[in-house]
Amino acid sequence: SLDQAAGKIVDTIKRTGGDVSGPIPLPTEIEKVTVLKAVHKYKDSREQFETRTHKRLIDVKNPSKETIDALTHLDLPSGVDIEIKK
């Protein structure tokens, strides 16, 4: 779904006349949390959970106002966020 959303963003940029490069896959961020399975002792018995964050970089050169408006109002699936920086 991330690659589909990135394709949707690239199509929107091209449709509004923007010059785009990407999507470029960035390294996956992995956040690990270790918890004890037992309540009081048995420190050797642990369980690990991890959250993976996948990111794509889409570089827009010379964006128009129409391009920025289209990106801010773009309907993306849940779990996919867009961050616009200058």
PDB file of N, CA and C in Angstrom:
ATOM      1  N   SER A   1       0.815  -1.193   0.000  1.00  0.00           N
ATOM      2  CA  SER A   1       0.000   0.000   0.000  1.00  0.00           C
ATOM      3  C   SER A   1       0.864   1.265   0.000  1.00  0.00           C
ATOM      4  N   LEU A   2       2.092   1.161   0.545  1.00  0.00           N
ATOM      5  CA  LEU A   2       2.985   2.322   0.532  1.00  0.00           C
ATOM      6  C   LEU A   2       3.408   2.667  -0.890  1.00  0.00           C
ATOM      7  N   ASP A   3       3.742   1.645  -1.675  1.00  0.00           N
ATOM      8  CA  ASP A   3       4.152   1.893  -3.059  1.00  0.00           C
ATOM      9  C   ASP A   3       2.987   2.394  -3.908  1.00  0.00           C
ATOM     10  N   GLN A   4       1.772   1.915  -3.629  1.00  0.00           N
ATOM     11  CA  GLN A   4       0.596   2.417  -4.347  1.00  0.00           C
ATOM     12  C   GLN A   4       0.350   3.883  -4.007  1.00  0.00           C
ATOM     13  N   ALA A   5       0.509   4.239  -2.717  1.00  0.00           N
ATOM     14  CA  ALA A   5       0.323   5.630  -2.303  1.00  0.00           C
ATOM     15  C   ALA A   5       1.396   6.521  -2.922  1.00  0.00           C
ATOM     16  N   ALA A   6       2.637   6.023  -2.989  1.00  0.00           N
ATOM     17  CA  ALA A   6       3.718   6.798  -3.610  1.00  0.00           C
ATOM     18  C   ALA A   6       3.432   7.006  -5.091  1.00  0.00           C
ATOM     19  N   GLY A   7       2.917   5.981  -5.764  1.00  0.00           N
ATOM     20  CA  GLY A   7       2.545   6.118  -7.171  1.00  0.00           C
ATOM     21  C   GLY A   7       1.431   7.127  -7.367  1.00  0.00           C
ATOM     22  N   LYS A   8       0.475   7.131  -6.435  1.00  0.00           N
ATOM     23  CA  LYS A   8      -0.635   8.087  -6.495  1.00  0.00           C
ATOM     24  C   LYS A   8      -0.115   9.519  -6.324  1.00  0.00           C
ATOM     25  N   ILE A   9       0.848   9.703  -5.425  1.00  0.00           N
ATOM     26  CA  ILE A   9       1.431  11.026  -5.199  1.00  0.00           C
ATOM     27  C   ILE A   9       2.192  11.490  -6.440  1.00  0.00           C
ATOM     28  N   VAL A  10       2.985  10.594  -7.036  1.00  0.00           N
ATOM     29  CA  VAL A  10       3.754  10.943  -8.239  1.00  0.00           C
ATOM     30  C   VAL A  10       2.811  11.296  -9.388  1.00  0.00           C
ATOM     31  N   ASP A  11       1.728  10.527  -9.560  1.00  0.00           N
ATOM     32  CA  ASP A  11       0.749  10.827 -10.611  1.00  0.00           C
ATOM     33  C   ASP A  11       0.112  12.196 -10.394  1.00  0.00           C
ATOM     34  N   THR A  12      -0.205  12.518  -9.134  1.00  0.00           N
ATOM     35  CA  THR A  12      -0.805  13.815  -8.828  1.00  0.00           C
ATOM     36  C   THR A  12       0.157  14.952  -9.153  1.00  0.00           C
ATOM     37  N   ILE A  13       1.429  14.771  -8.824  1.00  0.00           N
ATOM     38  CA  ILE A  13       2.426  15.816  -9.103  1.00  0.00           C
ATOM     39  C   ILE A  13       2.588  16.014 -10.604  1.00  0.00           C
ATOM     40  N   LYS A  14       2.667  14.914 -11.356  1.00  0.00           N
ATOM     41  CA  LYS A  14       2.823  15.022 -12.813  1.00  0.00           C
ATOM     42  C   LYS A  14       1.587  15.637 -13.457  1.00  0.00           C
ATOM     43  N   ARG A  15       0.408  15.303 -12.937  1.00  0.00           N
ATOM     44  CA  ARG A  15      -0.840  15.816 -13.505  1.00  0.00           C
ATOM     45  C   ARG A  15      -0.961  17.324 -13.307  1.00  0.00           C
ATOM     46  N   THR A  16      -0.422  17.831 -12.180  1.00  0.00           N
ATOM     47  CA  THR A  16      -0.507  19.267 -11.911  1.00  0.00           C
ATOM     48  C   THR A  16       0.691  20.036 -12.453  1.00  0.00           C
ATOM     49  N   GLY A  17       1.565  19.372 -13.205  1.00  0.00           N
ATOM     50  CA  GLY A  17       2.651  20.066 -13.889  1.00  0.00           C
ATOM     51  C   GLY A  17       3.936  20.187 -13.101  1.00  0.00           C
ATOM     52  N   GLY A  18       4.125  19.384 -12.071  1.00  0.00           N
ATOM     53  CA  GLY A  18       5.357  19.447 -11.288  1.00  0.00           C
ATOM     54  C   GLY A  18       6.429  18.527 -11.856  1.00  0.00           C
ATOM     55  N   ASP A  19       7.681  18.863 -11.597  1.00  0.00           N
ATOM     56  CA  ASP A  19       8.812  18.038 -12.013  1.00  0.00           C
ATOM     57  C   ASP A  19       9.208  17.181 -10.813  1.00  0.00           C
ATOM     58  N   VAL A  20       9.131  15.851 -10.966  1.00  0.00           N
ATOM     59  CA  VAL A  20       9.283  14.951  -9.823  1.00  0.00           C
ATOM     60  C   VAL A  20      10.421  13.968 -10.052  1.00  0.00           C
ATOM     61  N   SER A  21      11.128  13.635  -8.967  1.00  0.00           N
ATOM     62  CA  SER A  21      12.090  12.534  -8.997  1.00  0.00           C
ATOM     63  C   SER A  21      11.798  11.645  -7.793  1.00  0.00           C
ATOM     64  N   GLY A  22      11.759  10.365  -8.009  1.00  0.00           N
ATOM     65  CA  GLY A  22      11.453   9.434  -6.927  1.00  0.00           C
ATOM     66  C   GLY A  22      10.291   8.557  -7.309  1.00  0.00           C
ATOM     67  N   PRO A  23       9.783   7.757  -6.428  1.00  0.00           N
ATOM     68  CA  PRO A  23      10.086   7.638  -5.008  1.00  0.00           C
ATOM     69  C   PRO A  23      11.400   6.893  -4.756  1.00  0.00           C
ATOM     70  N   ILE A  24      12.166   7.406  -3.813  1.00  0.00           N
ATOM     71  CA  ILE A  24      13.443   6.810  -3.433  1.00  0.00           C
ATOM     72  C   ILE A  24      13.240   6.126  -2.081  1.00  0.00           C
ATOM     73  N   PRO A  25      13.465   4.806  -1.997  1.00  0.00           N
ATOM     74  CA  PRO A  25      13.284   4.136  -0.701  1.00  0.00           C
ATOM     75  C   PRO A  25      14.387   4.522   0.285  1.00  0.00           C
ATOM     76  N   LEU A  26      13.983   4.940   1.469  1.00  0.00           N
ATOM     77  CA  LEU A  26      14.919   5.274   2.535  1.00  0.00           C
ATOM     78  C   LEU A  26      15.057   4.067   3.465  1.00  0.00           C
ATOM     79  N   PRO A  27      16.106   4.015   4.287  1.00  0.00           N
ATOM     80  CA  PRO A  27      16.272   2.866   5.189  1.00  0.00           C
ATOM     81  C   PRO A  27      15.081   2.701   6.140  1.00  0.00           C
ATOM     82  N   THR A  28      14.733   1.457   6.409  1.00  0.00           N
ATOM     83  CA  THR A  28      13.622   1.148   7.301  1.00  0.00           C
ATOM     84  C   THR A  28      14.055   1.370   8.746  1.00  0.00           C
ATOM     85  N   GLU A  29      13.255   2.142   9.487  1.00  0.00           N
ATOM     86  CA  GLU A  29      13.535   2.360  10.903  1.00  0.00           C
ATOM     87  C   GLU A  29      12.875   1.241  11.699  1.00  0.00           C
ATOM     88  N   ILE A  30      13.650   0.582  12.560  1.00  0.00           N
ATOM     89  CA  ILE A  30      13.126  -0.511  13.373  1.00  0.00           C
ATOM     90  C   ILE A  30      13.250  -0.111  14.840  1.00  0.00           C
ATOM     91  N   GLU A  31      12.112  -0.058  15.531  1.00  0.00           N
ATOM     92  CA  GLU A  31      12.097   0.254  16.956  1.00  0.00           C
ATOM     93  C   GLU A  31      11.720  -1.019  17.701  1.00  0.00           C
ATOM     94  N   LYS A  32      12.632  -1.514  18.538  1.00  0.00           N
ATOM     95  CA  LYS A  32      12.406  -2.759  19.269  1.00  0.00           C
ATOM     96  C   LYS A  32      12.114  -2.460  20.733  1.00  0.00           C
ATOM     97  N   VAL A  33      11.142  -3.197  21.287  1.00  0.00           N
ATOM     98  CA  VAL A  33      10.782  -3.090  22.691  1.00  0.00           C
ATOM     99  C   VAL A  33      10.876  -4.486  23.284  1.00  0.00           C
ATOM    100  N   THR A  34      11.628  -4.627  24.368  1.00  0.00           N
ATOM    101  CA  THR A  34      11.788  -5.916  25.033  1.00  0.00           C
ATOM    102  C   THR A  34      11.052  -5.877  26.361  1.00  0.00           C
ATOM    103  N   VAL A  35      10.200  -6.880  26.598  1.00  0.00           N
ATOM    104  CA  VAL A  35       9.450  -6.975  27.853  1.00  0.00           C
ATOM    105  C   VAL A  35       9.686  -8.350  28.466  1.00  0.00           C
ATOM    106  N   LEU A  36       9.574  -8.397  29.792  1.00  0.00           N
ATOM    107  CA  LEU A  36       9.692  -9.671  30.493  1.00  0.00           C
ATOM    108  C   LEU A  36       8.373 -10.425  30.380  1.00  0.00           C
ATOM    109  N   LYS A  37       8.440 -11.728  30.109  1.00  0.00           N
ATOM    110  CA  LYS A  37       7.221 -12.539  30.050  1.00  0.00           C
ATOM    111  C   LYS A  37       6.675 -12.784  31.451  1.00  0.00           C
ATOM    112  N   ALA A  38       7.581 -13.020  32.402  1.00  0.00           N
ATOM    113  CA  ALA A  38       7.165 -13.302  33.776  1.00  0.00           C
ATOM    114  C   ALA A  38       6.960 -11.985  34.530  1.00  0.00           C
ATOM    115  N   VAL A  39       6.189 -12.061  35.601  1.00  0.00           N
ATOM    116  CA  VAL A  39       5.866 -10.862  36.361  1.00  0.00           C
ATOM    117  C   VAL A  39       6.977 -10.507  37.352  1.00  0.00           C
ATOM    118  N   HIS A  40       7.505 -11.500  38.089  1.00  0.00           N
ATOM    119  CA  HIS A  40       8.427 -11.196  39.178  1.00  0.00           C
ATOM    120  C   HIS A  40       9.873 -11.540  38.869  1.00  0.00           C
ATOM    121  N   LYS A  41      10.154 -12.788  38.501  1.00  0.00           N
ATOM    122  CA  LYS A  41      11.540 -13.167  38.249  1.00  0.00           C
ATOM    123  C   LYS A  41      11.646 -13.795  36.864  1.00  0.00           C
ATOM    124  N   TYR A  42      12.595 -14.669  36.633  1.00  0.00           N
ATOM    125  CA  TYR A  42      12.818 -15.320  35.342  1.00  0.00           C
ATOM    126  C   TYR A  42      13.197 -14.291  34.274  1.00  0.00           C
ATOM    127  N   LYS A  43      14.308 -13.598  34.537  1.00  0.00           N
ATOM    128  CA  LYS A  43      14.753 -12.546  33.628  1.00  0.00           C
ATOM    129  C   LYS A  43      15.172 -13.087  32.259  1.00  0.00           C
ATOM    130  N   ASP A  44      15.464 -14.407  32.181  1.00  0.00           N
ATOM    131  CA  ASP A  44      15.858 -14.988  30.897  1.00  0.00           C
ATOM    132  C   ASP A  44      14.674 -15.141  29.951  1.00  0.00           C
ATOM    133  N   SER A  45      13.475 -15.084  30.480  1.00  0.00           N
ATOM    134  CA  SER A  45      12.280 -15.264  29.657  1.00  0.00           C
ATOM    135  C   SER A  45      11.775 -13.889  29.219  1.00  0.00           C
ATOM    136  N   ARG A  46      12.123 -13.512  28.004  1.00  0.00           N
ATOM    137  CA  ARG A  46      11.741 -12.191  27.490  1.00  0.00           C
ATOM    138  C   ARG A  46      11.043 -12.330  26.143  1.00  0.00           C
ATOM    139  N   GLU A  47      10.373 -11.269  25.770  1.00  0.00           N
ATOM    140  CA  GLU A  47       9.691 -11.233  24.479  1.00  0.00           C
ATOM    141  C   GLU A  47      10.006  -9.896  23.821  1.00  0.00           C
ATOM    142  N   GLN A  48      10.234  -9.924  22.511  1.00  0.00           N
ATOM    143  CA  GLN A  48      10.554  -8.695  21.789  1.00  0.00           C
ATOM    144  C   GLN A  48       9.448  -8.360  20.796  1.00  0.00           C
ATOM    145  N   PHE A  49       9.118  -7.080  20.737  1.00  0.00           N
ATOM    146  CA  PHE A  49       8.176  -6.560  19.753  1.00  0.00           C
ATOM    147  C   PHE A  49       8.904  -5.484  18.963  1.00  0.00           C
ATOM    148  N   GLU A  50       8.543  -5.332  17.707  1.00  0.00           N
ATOM    149  CA  GLU A  50       9.197  -4.301  16.903  1.00  0.00           C
ATOM    150  C   GLU A  50       8.186  -3.593  16.018  1.00  0.00           C
ATOM    151  N   THR A  51       8.476  -2.325  15.779  1.00  0.00           N
ATOM    152  CA  THR A  51       7.690  -1.501  14.875  1.00  0.00           C
ATOM    153  C   THR A  51       8.601  -1.084  13.733  1.00  0.00           C
ATOM    154  N   ARG A  52       8.161  -1.347  12.514  1.00  0.00           N
ATOM    155  CA  ARG A  52       8.960  -0.980  11.343  1.00  0.00           C
ATOM    156  C   ARG A  52       8.301   0.205  10.641  1.00  0.00           C
ATOM    157  N   THR A  53       9.115   1.213  10.338  1.00  0.00           N
ATOM    158  CA  THR A  53       8.632   2.395   9.634  1.00  0.00           C
ATOM    159  C   THR A  53       9.341   2.463   8.287  1.00  0.00           C
ATOM    160  N   HIS A  54       8.562   2.334   7.222  1.00  0.00           N
ATOM    161  CA  HIS A  54       9.095   2.400   5.861  1.00  0.00           C
ATOM    162  C   HIS A  54       8.863   3.809   5.331  1.00  0.00           C
ATOM    163  N   LYS A  55       9.873   4.381   4.686  1.00  0.00           N
ATOM    164  CA  LYS A  55       9.765   5.747   4.171  1.00  0.00           C
ATOM    165  C   LYS A  55      10.180   5.798   2.713  1.00  0.00           C
ATOM    166  N   ARG A  56       9.573   6.732   1.977  1.00  0.00           N
ATOM    167  CA  ARG A  56       9.932   7.008   0.590  1.00  0.00           C
ATOM    168  C   ARG A  56      10.140   8.513   0.460  1.00  0.00           C
ATOM    169  N   LEU A  57      11.155   8.887  -0.303  1.00  0.00           N
ATOM    170  CA  LEU A  57      11.435  10.298  -0.566  1.00  0.00           C
ATOM    171  C   LEU A  57      11.001  10.616  -1.987  1.00  0.00           C
ATOM    172  N   ILE A  58      10.144  11.619  -2.114  1.00  0.00           N
ATOM    173  CA  ILE A  58       9.696  12.084  -3.429  1.00  0.00           C
ATOM    174  C   ILE A  58      10.076  13.559  -3.516  1.00  0.00           C
ATOM    175  N   ASP A  59      10.987  13.878  -4.418  1.00  0.00           N
ATOM    176  CA  ASP A  59      11.504  15.237  -4.555  1.00  0.00           C
ATOM    177  C   ASP A  59      10.765  15.940  -5.687  1.00  0.00           C
ATOM    178  N   VAL A  60      10.154  17.079  -5.359  1.00  0.00           N
ATOM    179  CA  VAL A  60       9.415  17.867  -6.349  1.00  0.00           C
ATOM    180  C   VAL A  60      10.196  19.147  -6.601  1.00  0.00           C
ATOM    181  N   LYS A  61      10.607  19.335  -7.846  1.00  0.00           N
ATOM    182  CA  LYS A  61      11.351  20.542  -8.205  1.00  0.00           C
ATOM    183  C   LYS A  61      10.377  21.562  -8.788  1.00  0.00           C
ATOM    184  N   ASN A  62      10.469  22.783  -8.315  1.00  0.00           N
ATOM    185  CA  ASN A  62       9.611  23.892  -8.763  1.00  0.00           C
ATOM    186  C   ASN A  62       8.123  23.552  -8.663  1.00  0.00           C
ATOM    187  N   PRO A  63       7.617  23.271  -7.456  1.00  0.00           N
ATOM    188  CA  PRO A  63       6.187  22.955  -7.333  1.00  0.00           C
ATOM    189  C   PRO A  63       5.337  24.215  -7.495  1.00  0.00           C
ATOM    190  N   SER A  64       4.212  24.054  -8.140  1.00  0.00           N
ATOM    191  CA  SER A  64       3.279  25.167  -8.278  1.00  0.00           C
ATOM    192  C   SER A  64       2.324  25.161  -7.086  1.00  0.00           C
ATOM    193  N   LYS A  65       1.559  26.230  -6.951  1.00  0.00           N
ATOM    194  CA  LYS A  65       0.572  26.303  -5.868  1.00  0.00           C
ATOM    195  C   LYS A  65      -0.480  25.216  -6.051  1.00  0.00           C
ATOM    196  N   GLU A  66      -0.815  24.929  -7.298  1.00  0.00           N
ATOM    197  CA  GLU A  66      -1.797  23.882  -7.599  1.00  0.00           C
ATOM    198  C   GLU A  66      -1.286  22.506  -7.152  1.00  0.00           C
ATOM    199  N   THR A  67       0.009  22.257  -7.332  1.00  0.00           N
ATOM    200  CA  THR A  67       0.602  20.983  -6.914  1.00  0.00           C
ATOM    201  C   THR A  67       0.529  20.825  -5.402  1.00  0.00           C
ATOM    202  N   ILE A  68       0.875  21.864  -4.664  1.00  0.00           N
ATOM    203  CA  ILE A  68       0.850  21.800  -3.202  1.00  0.00           C
ATOM    204  C   ILE A  68      -0.575  21.628  -2.695  1.00  0.00           C
ATOM    205  N   ASP A  69      -1.534  22.339  -3.299  1.00  0.00           N
ATOM    206  CA  ASP A  69      -2.937  22.182  -2.904  1.00  0.00           C
ATOM    207  C   ASP A  69      -3.428  20.764  -3.167  1.00  0.00           C
ATOM    208  N   ALA A  70      -3.044  20.198  -4.319  1.00  0.00           N
ATOM    209  CA  ALA A  70      -3.476  18.841  -4.653  1.00  0.00           C
ATOM    210  C   ALA A  70      -2.879  17.827  -3.678  1.00  0.00           C
ATOM    211  N   LEU A  71      -1.631  18.029  -3.257  1.00  0.00           N
ATOM    212  CA  LEU A  71      -0.997  17.095  -2.319  1.00  0.00           C
ATOM    213  C   LEU A  71      -1.597  17.191  -0.920  1.00  0.00           C
ATOM    214  N   THR A  72      -1.962  18.397  -0.486  1.00  0.00           N
ATOM    215  CA  THR A  72      -2.538  18.529   0.853  1.00  0.00           C
ATOM    216  C   THR A  72      -3.947  17.956   0.920  1.00  0.00           C
ATOM    217  N   HIS A  73      -4.662  17.922  -0.197  1.00  0.00           N
ATOM    218  CA  HIS A  73      -6.025  17.387  -0.208  1.00  0.00           C
ATOM    219  C   HIS A  73      -6.099  15.969  -0.768  1.00  0.00           C
ATOM    220  N   LEU A  74      -4.954  15.311  -0.929  1.00  0.00           N
ATOM    221  CA  LEU A  74      -4.914  13.964  -1.491  1.00  0.00           C
ATOM    222  C   LEU A  74      -5.425  12.953  -0.469  1.00  0.00           C
ATOM    223  N   ASP A  75      -6.277  12.024  -0.920  1.00  0.00           N
ATOM    224  CA  ASP A  75      -6.840  10.994  -0.046  1.00  0.00           C
ATOM    225  C   ASP A  75      -5.918   9.778  -0.065  1.00  0.00           C
ATOM    226  N   LEU A  76      -5.218   9.535   1.056  1.00  0.00           N
ATOM    227  CA  LEU A  76      -4.277   8.421   1.161  1.00  0.00           C
ATOM    228  C   LEU A  76      -4.820   7.369   2.125  1.00  0.00           C
ATOM    229  N   PRO A  77      -4.402   6.106   1.966  1.00  0.00           N
ATOM    230  CA  PRO A  77      -4.883   5.059   2.875  1.00  0.00           C
ATOM    231  C   PRO A  77      -4.392   5.278   4.307  1.00  0.00           C
ATOM    232  N   SER A  78      -5.070   4.649   5.257  1.00  0.00           N
ATOM    233  CA  SER A  78      -4.661   4.786   6.653  1.00  0.00           C
ATOM    234  C   SER A  78      -3.291   4.153   6.848  1.00  0.00           C
ATOM    235  N   GLY A  79      -2.491   4.759   7.680  1.00  0.00           N
ATOM    236  CA  GLY A  79      -1.136   4.279   7.911  1.00  0.00           C
ATOM    237  C   GLY A  79      -0.110   4.929   7.004  1.00  0.00           C
ATOM    238  N   VAL A  80      -0.564   5.704   6.025  1.00  0.00           N
ATOM    239  CA  VAL A  80       0.350   6.407   5.118  1.00  0.00           C
ATOM    240  C   VAL A  80       0.211   7.901   5.394  1.00  0.00           C
ATOM    241  N   ASP A  81       1.312   8.525   5.792  1.00  0.00           N
ATOM    242  CA  ASP A  81       1.318   9.957   6.079  1.00  0.00           C
ATOM    243  C   ASP A  81       2.195  10.664   5.059  1.00  0.00           C
ATOM    244  N   ILE A  82       1.858  11.929   4.800  1.00  0.00           N
ATOM    245  CA  ILE A  82       2.643  12.732   3.870  1.00  0.00           C
ATOM    246  C   ILE A  82       3.169  13.938   4.641  1.00  0.00           C
ATOM    247  N   GLU A  83       4.433  14.269   4.424  1.00  0.00           N
ATOM    248  CA  GLU A  83       5.069  15.399   5.086  1.00  0.00           C
ATOM    249  C   GLU A  83       5.671  16.281   4.004  1.00  0.00           C
ATOM    250  N   ILE A  84       5.247  17.544   3.959  1.00  0.00           N
ATOM    251  CA  ILE A  84       5.707  18.471   2.928  1.00  0.00           C
ATOM    252  C   ILE A  84       6.697  19.437   3.565  1.00  0.00           C
ATOM    253  N   LYS A  85       7.915  19.488   3.002  1.00  0.00           N
ATOM    254  CA  LYS A  85       8.959  20.393   3.492  1.00  0.00           C
ATOM    255  C   LYS A  85       9.429  21.276   2.355  1.00  0.00           C
ATOM    256  N   LYS A  86       9.902  22.467   2.709  1.00  0.00           N
ATOM    257  CA  LYS A  86      10.444  23.375   1.695  1.00  0.00           C
ATOM    258  C   LYS A  86      11.917  23.170   1.546  1.00  0.00           C
TER     259      LYS A  86
END
